[in-house]
Short mmCIF file of C-alpha atoms and ligand atoms in Angstrom, two decimals:
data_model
loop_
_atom_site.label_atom_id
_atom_site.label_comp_id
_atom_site.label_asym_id
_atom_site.label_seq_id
_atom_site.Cartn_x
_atom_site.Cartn_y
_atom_site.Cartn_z
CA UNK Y 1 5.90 4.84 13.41
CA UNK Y 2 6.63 4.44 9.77
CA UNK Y 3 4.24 3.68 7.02
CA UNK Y 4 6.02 1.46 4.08
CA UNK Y 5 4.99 1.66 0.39
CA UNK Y 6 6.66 -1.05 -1.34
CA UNK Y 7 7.44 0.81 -5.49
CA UNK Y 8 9.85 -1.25 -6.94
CA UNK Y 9 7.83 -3.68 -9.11
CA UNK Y 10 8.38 -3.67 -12.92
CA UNK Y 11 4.84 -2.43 -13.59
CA UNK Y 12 4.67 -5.25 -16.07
CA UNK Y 13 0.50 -5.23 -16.83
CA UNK Y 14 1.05 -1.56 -17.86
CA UNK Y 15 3.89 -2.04 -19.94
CA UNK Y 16 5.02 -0.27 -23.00
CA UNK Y 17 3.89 2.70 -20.80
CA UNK Y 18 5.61 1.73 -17.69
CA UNK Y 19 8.81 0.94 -19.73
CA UNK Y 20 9.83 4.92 -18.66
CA UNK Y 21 7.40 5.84 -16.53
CA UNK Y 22 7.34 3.88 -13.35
CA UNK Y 23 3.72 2.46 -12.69
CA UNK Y 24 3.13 4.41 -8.91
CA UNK Y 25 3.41 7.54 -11.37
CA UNK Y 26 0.59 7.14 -13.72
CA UNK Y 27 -1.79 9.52 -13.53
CA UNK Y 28 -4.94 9.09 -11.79
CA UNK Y 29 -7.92 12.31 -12.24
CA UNK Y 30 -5.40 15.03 -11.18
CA UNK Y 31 -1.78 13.18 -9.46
CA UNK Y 32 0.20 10.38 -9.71
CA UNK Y 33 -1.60 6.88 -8.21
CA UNK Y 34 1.55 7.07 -5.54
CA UNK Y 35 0.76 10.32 -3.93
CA UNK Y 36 -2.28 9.06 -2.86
CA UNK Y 37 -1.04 6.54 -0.84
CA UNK Y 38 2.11 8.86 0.62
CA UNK Y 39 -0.85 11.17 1.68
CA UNK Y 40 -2.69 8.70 3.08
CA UNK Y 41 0.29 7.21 4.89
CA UNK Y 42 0.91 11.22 6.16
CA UNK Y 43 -2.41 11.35 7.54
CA UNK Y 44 -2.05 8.43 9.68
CA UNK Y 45 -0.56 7.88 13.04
CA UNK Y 46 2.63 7.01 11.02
CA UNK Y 47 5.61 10.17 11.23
CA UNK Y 48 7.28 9.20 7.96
CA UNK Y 49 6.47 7.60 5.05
CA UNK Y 50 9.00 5.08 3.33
CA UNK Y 51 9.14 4.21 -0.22
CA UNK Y 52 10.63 1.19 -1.00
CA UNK Y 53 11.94 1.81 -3.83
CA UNK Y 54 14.09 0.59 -6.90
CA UNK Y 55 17.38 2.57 -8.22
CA UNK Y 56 15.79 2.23 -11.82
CA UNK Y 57 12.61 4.88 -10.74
CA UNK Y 58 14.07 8.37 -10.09
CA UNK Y 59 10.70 9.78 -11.08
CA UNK Y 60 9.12 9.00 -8.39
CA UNK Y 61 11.90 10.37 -5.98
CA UNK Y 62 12.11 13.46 -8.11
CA UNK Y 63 7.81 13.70 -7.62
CA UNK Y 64 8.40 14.51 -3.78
CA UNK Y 65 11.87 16.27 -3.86
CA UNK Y 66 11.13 20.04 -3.84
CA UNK Y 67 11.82 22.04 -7.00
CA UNK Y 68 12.12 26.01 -6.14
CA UNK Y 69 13.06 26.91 -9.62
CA UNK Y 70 9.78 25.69 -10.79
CA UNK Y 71 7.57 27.32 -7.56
CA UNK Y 72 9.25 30.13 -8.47
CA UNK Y 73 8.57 30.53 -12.28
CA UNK Y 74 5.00 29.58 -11.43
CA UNK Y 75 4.54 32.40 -8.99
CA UNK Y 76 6.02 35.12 -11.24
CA UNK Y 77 3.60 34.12 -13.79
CA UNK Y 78 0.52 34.63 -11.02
CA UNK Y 79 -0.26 30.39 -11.16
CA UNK Y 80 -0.36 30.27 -7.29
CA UNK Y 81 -2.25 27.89 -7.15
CA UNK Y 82 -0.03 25.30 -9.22
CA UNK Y 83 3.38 26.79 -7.50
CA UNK Y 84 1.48 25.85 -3.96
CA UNK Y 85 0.33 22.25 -5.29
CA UNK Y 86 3.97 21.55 -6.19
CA UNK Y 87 5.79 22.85 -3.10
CA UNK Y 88 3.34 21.00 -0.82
CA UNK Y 89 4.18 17.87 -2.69
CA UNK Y 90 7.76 18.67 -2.24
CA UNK Y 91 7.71 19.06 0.94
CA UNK Y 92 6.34 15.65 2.18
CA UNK Y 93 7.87 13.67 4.87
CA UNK Y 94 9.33 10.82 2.68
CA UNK Y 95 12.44 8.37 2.56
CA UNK Y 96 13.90 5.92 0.64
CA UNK Y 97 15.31 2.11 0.87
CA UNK Y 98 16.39 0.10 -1.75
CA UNK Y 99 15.03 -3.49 -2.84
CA UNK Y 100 17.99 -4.08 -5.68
CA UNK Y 101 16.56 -7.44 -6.54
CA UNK Y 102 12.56 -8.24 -7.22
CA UNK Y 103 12.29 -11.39 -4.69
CA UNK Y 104 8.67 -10.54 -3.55
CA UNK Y 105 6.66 -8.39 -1.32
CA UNK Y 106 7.93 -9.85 1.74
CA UNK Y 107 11.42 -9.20 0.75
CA UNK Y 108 10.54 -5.51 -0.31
CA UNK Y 109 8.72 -5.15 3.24
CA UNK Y 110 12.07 -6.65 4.98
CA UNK Y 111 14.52 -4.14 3.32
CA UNK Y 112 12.88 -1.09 5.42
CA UNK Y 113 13.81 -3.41 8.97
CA UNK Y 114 15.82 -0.23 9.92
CA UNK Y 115 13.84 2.48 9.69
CA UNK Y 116 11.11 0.50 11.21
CA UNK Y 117 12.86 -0.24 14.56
CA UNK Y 118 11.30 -1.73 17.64
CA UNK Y 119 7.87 0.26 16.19
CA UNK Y 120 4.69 -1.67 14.60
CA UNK Y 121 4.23 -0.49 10.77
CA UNK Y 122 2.02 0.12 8.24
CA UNK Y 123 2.39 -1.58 4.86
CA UNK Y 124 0.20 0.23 1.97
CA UNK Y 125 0.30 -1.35 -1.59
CA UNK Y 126 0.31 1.09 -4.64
CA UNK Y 127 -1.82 -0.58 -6.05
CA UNK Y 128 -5.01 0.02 -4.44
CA UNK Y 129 -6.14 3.60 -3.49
CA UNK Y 130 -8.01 5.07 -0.40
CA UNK Y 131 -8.88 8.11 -1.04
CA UNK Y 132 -10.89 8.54 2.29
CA UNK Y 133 -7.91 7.90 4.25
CA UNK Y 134 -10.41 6.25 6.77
CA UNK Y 135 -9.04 2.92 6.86
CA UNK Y 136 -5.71 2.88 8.86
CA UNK Y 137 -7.30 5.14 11.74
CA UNK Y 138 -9.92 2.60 11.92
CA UNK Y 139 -7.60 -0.49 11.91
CA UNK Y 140 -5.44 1.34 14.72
CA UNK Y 141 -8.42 1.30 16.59
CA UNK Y 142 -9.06 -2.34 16.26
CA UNK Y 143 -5.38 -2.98 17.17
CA UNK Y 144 -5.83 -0.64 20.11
CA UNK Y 145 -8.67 -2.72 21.33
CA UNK Y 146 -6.90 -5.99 20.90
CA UNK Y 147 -3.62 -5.44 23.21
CA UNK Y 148 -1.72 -3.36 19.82
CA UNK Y 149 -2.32 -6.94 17.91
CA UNK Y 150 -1.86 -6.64 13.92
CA UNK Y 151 -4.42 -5.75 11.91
CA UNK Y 152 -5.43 -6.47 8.08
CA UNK Y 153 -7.49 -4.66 5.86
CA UNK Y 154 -9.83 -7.39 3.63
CA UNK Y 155 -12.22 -7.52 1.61
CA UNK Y 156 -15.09 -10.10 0.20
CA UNK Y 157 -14.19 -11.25 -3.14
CA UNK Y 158 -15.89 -13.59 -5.60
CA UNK Y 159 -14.93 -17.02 -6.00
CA UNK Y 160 -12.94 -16.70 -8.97
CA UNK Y 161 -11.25 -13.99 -7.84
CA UNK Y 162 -9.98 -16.01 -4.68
CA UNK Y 163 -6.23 -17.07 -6.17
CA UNK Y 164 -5.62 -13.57 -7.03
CA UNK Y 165 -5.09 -12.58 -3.70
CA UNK Y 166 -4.19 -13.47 0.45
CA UNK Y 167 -6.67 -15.12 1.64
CA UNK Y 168 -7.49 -15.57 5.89
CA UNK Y 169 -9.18 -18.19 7.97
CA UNK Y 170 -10.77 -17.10 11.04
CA UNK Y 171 -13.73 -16.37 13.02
CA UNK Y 172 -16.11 -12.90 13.08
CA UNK Y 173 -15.43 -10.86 16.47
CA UNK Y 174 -17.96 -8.17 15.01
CA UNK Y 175 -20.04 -7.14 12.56
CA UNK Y 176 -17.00 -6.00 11.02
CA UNK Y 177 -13.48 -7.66 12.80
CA UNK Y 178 -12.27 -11.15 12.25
CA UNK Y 179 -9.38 -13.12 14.40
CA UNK Y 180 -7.44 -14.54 11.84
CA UNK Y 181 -6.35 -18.47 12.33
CA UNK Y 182 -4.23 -18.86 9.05
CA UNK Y 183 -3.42 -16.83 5.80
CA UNK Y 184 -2.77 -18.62 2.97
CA UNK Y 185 -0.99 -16.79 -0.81
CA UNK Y 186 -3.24 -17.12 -3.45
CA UNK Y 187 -4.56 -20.51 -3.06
CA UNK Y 188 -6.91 -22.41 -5.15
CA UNK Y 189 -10.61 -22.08 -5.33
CA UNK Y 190 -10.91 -25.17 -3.44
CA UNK Y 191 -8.10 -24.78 -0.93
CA UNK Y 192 -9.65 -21.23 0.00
CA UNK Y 193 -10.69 -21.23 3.54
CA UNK Y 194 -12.67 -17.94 3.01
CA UNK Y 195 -13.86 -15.36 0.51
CA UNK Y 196 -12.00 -12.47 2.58
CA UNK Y 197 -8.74 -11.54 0.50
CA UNK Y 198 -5.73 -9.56 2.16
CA UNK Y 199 -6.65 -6.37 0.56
CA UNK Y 200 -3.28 -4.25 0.74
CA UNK Y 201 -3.31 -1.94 4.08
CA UNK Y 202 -1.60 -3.47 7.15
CA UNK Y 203 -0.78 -2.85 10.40
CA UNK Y 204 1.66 -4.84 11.63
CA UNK Y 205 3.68 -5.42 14.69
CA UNK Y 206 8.13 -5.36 14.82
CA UNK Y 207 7.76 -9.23 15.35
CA UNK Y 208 6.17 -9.84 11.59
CA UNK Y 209 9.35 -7.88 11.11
CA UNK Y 210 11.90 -9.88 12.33
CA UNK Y 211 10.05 -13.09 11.13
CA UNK Y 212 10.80 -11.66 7.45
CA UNK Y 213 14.22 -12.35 8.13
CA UNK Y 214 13.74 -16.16 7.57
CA UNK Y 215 10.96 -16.84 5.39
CA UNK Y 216 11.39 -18.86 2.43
CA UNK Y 217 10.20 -18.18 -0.92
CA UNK Y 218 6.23 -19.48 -1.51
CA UNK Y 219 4.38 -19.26 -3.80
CA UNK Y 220 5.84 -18.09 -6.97
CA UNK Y 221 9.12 -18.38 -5.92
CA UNK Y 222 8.76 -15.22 -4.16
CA UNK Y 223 9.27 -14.12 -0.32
CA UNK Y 224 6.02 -13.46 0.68
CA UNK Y 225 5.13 -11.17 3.15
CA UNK Y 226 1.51 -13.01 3.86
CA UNK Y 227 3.90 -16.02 4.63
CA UNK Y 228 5.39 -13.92 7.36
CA UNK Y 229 2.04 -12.88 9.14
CA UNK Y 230 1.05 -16.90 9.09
CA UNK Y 231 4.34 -17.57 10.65
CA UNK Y 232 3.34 -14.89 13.29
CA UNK Y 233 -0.01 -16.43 14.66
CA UNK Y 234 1.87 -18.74 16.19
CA UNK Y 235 3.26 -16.44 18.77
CA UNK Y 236 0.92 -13.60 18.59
CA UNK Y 237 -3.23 -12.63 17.85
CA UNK Y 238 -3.67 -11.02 14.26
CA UNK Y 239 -7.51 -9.27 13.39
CA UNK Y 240 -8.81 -8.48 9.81
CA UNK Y 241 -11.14 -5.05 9.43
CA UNK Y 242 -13.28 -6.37 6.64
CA UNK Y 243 -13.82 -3.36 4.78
CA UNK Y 244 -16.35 -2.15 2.16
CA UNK Y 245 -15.89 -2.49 -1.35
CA UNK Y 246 -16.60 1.11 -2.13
CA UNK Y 247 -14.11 2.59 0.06
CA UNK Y 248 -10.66 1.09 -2.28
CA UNK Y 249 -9.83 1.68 -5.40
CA UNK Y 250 -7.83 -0.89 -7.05
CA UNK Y 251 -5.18 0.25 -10.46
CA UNK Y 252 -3.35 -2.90 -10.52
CA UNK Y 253 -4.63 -3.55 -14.18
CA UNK Y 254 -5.04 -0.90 -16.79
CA UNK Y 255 -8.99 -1.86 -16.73
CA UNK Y 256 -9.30 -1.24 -12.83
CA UNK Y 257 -7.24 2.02 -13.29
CA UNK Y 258 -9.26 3.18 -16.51
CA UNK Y 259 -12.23 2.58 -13.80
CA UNK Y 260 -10.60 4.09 -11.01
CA UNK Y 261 -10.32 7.35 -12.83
CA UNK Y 262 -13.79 7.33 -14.11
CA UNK Y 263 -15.41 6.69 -10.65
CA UNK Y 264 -12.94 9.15 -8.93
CA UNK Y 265 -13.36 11.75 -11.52
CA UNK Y 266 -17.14 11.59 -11.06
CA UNK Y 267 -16.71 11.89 -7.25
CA UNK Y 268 -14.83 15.23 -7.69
CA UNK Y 269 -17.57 16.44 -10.26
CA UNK Y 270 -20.51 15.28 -7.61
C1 G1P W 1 -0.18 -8.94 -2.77
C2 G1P W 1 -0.25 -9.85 -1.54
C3 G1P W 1 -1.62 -10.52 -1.45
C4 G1P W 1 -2.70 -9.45 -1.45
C5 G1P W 1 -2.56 -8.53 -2.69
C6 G1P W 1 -3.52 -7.37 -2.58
O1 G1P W 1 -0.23 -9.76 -3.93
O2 G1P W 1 0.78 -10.83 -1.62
O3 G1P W 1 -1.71 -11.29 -0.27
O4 G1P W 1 -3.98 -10.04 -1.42
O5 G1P W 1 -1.22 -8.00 -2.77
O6 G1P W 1 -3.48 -6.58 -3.72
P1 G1P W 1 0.20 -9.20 -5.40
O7 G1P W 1 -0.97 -8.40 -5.89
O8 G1P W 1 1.43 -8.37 -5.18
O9 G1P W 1 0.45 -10.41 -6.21
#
């Protein structure tokens, strides 16, 4: 099972600083935003963990290549600590596809079909963090329970806040599982059949896959993956894990990441 971190956005909110540094590198307390999500990805059920990635942002592929030269100056100069830090970043289990053009989320998703195979998937956005790495062992769970159904992570937003985001229409199964009826891209305040917004961590089964093949470009012009997991309820059951606020970390704006460094850096002080 593979877990699938689409990278190769433009990081245009963060721009000039992204214009060199790719966005999934920025620093956040002590490591780039991106190896938090590869490590949460590794600590999941999933063997491998996929970067979808664009040919313009070596940095990240050179983050998680290993680099002996450097391990060993840093352990001749007694800094084991720093030498062990990089190798076990070098070392991760992670490959590589290529989205050449930027036709949306759905698209990146769809240009991992072959390492994915046959196998259900995880999808983790960069731009929201989990440090707890709690969440896809708990939506596994709910798929488990539910005949290996997919499963998406939301989350209760405000109202203007709604078009920002997926949104689902459903009804509650549990105190904290929804089935999902529809999904609809960022729709209008008034078109918004809920206040739950697709929050970034899925779980999804091969046939989402294959429906990526022909889905049009929505909203924006772009593919959209959420476009691909409507298309899906009409063949198959779908759950959402409504999650708790406190347990994500969104960077997608440099606001949310100043704050996502403040509140994580206070964690590790606490
Ligand atoms: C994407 C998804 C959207 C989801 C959001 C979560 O949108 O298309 O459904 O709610 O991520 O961050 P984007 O933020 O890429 O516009």
């Amino acid at each position: 099972m593979k877990a699938l971190i689409p990278a190769a956005g433009l990081g245009t909110r963060f721009l000039p600083a992204t214009k060199a540094v790719p966005k999934e590198m920025l620093l956040v307390v002590d490591r780039p935003a991106i190896q938090y999500v590869v490590e949460e990805g590794l600590a999941s059920a999933a063997d491998e963990v996929v970067i979808i990635n664009s040919h313009e942002k070596k940095a990240i592929e050179d983050h998680f290549s290993p680099n002996p030269e450097l391990v060993e100056t840093l352990r001749t100069r007694g800094k084991d600590a720093y030498a062990d830090a990089v190798e076990k970043v070098g070392n991760y289990n992670v490959s590589y596809v290529y989205q050449e053009e930027a036709l949306g989320l759905g698209h990146a998703v769809y240009c991992a079909h072959e390492k994915t195979g046959n196998e259900p998937f995880y999808v983790l956005l960069g731009d929201v963090l989990v440090p707890n790495n709690k969440m896809l062992p708990r939506m596994q769970e709910v798929s488990d329970a539910h005949g290996g159904a997919s499963v998406i992570a939301v989350m209760p937003v405000p109202d203007e806040e709604v078009s920002r985001f997926g949104v689902i229409a459903g009804v509650a199964v549990s105190e904290d599982v929804w089935k999902i009826d529809a999904l609809v891209e960022k729709p209008a305040l008034e078109d918004a059949p809920s206040n739950l917004a697709v929050f970034g961590r899925y779980l999804l089964s091969p046939r989402v896959m294959e429906l990526l093949a022909d889905v049009k470009p929505g909203v924006g012009g772009e593919i959209q993956l959420t476009d691909a997991l409507d298309a899906v309820l009409q063949e198959e059951e779908m759950y959402a894990l409504v999650i708790d606020p406190a347990d994500g970390f969104d960077t997608g704006t440099i606001e949310s990441w100043l704050d996502t460094n403040n509140k994580l850096y206070a964690q590790r002080q606490a």
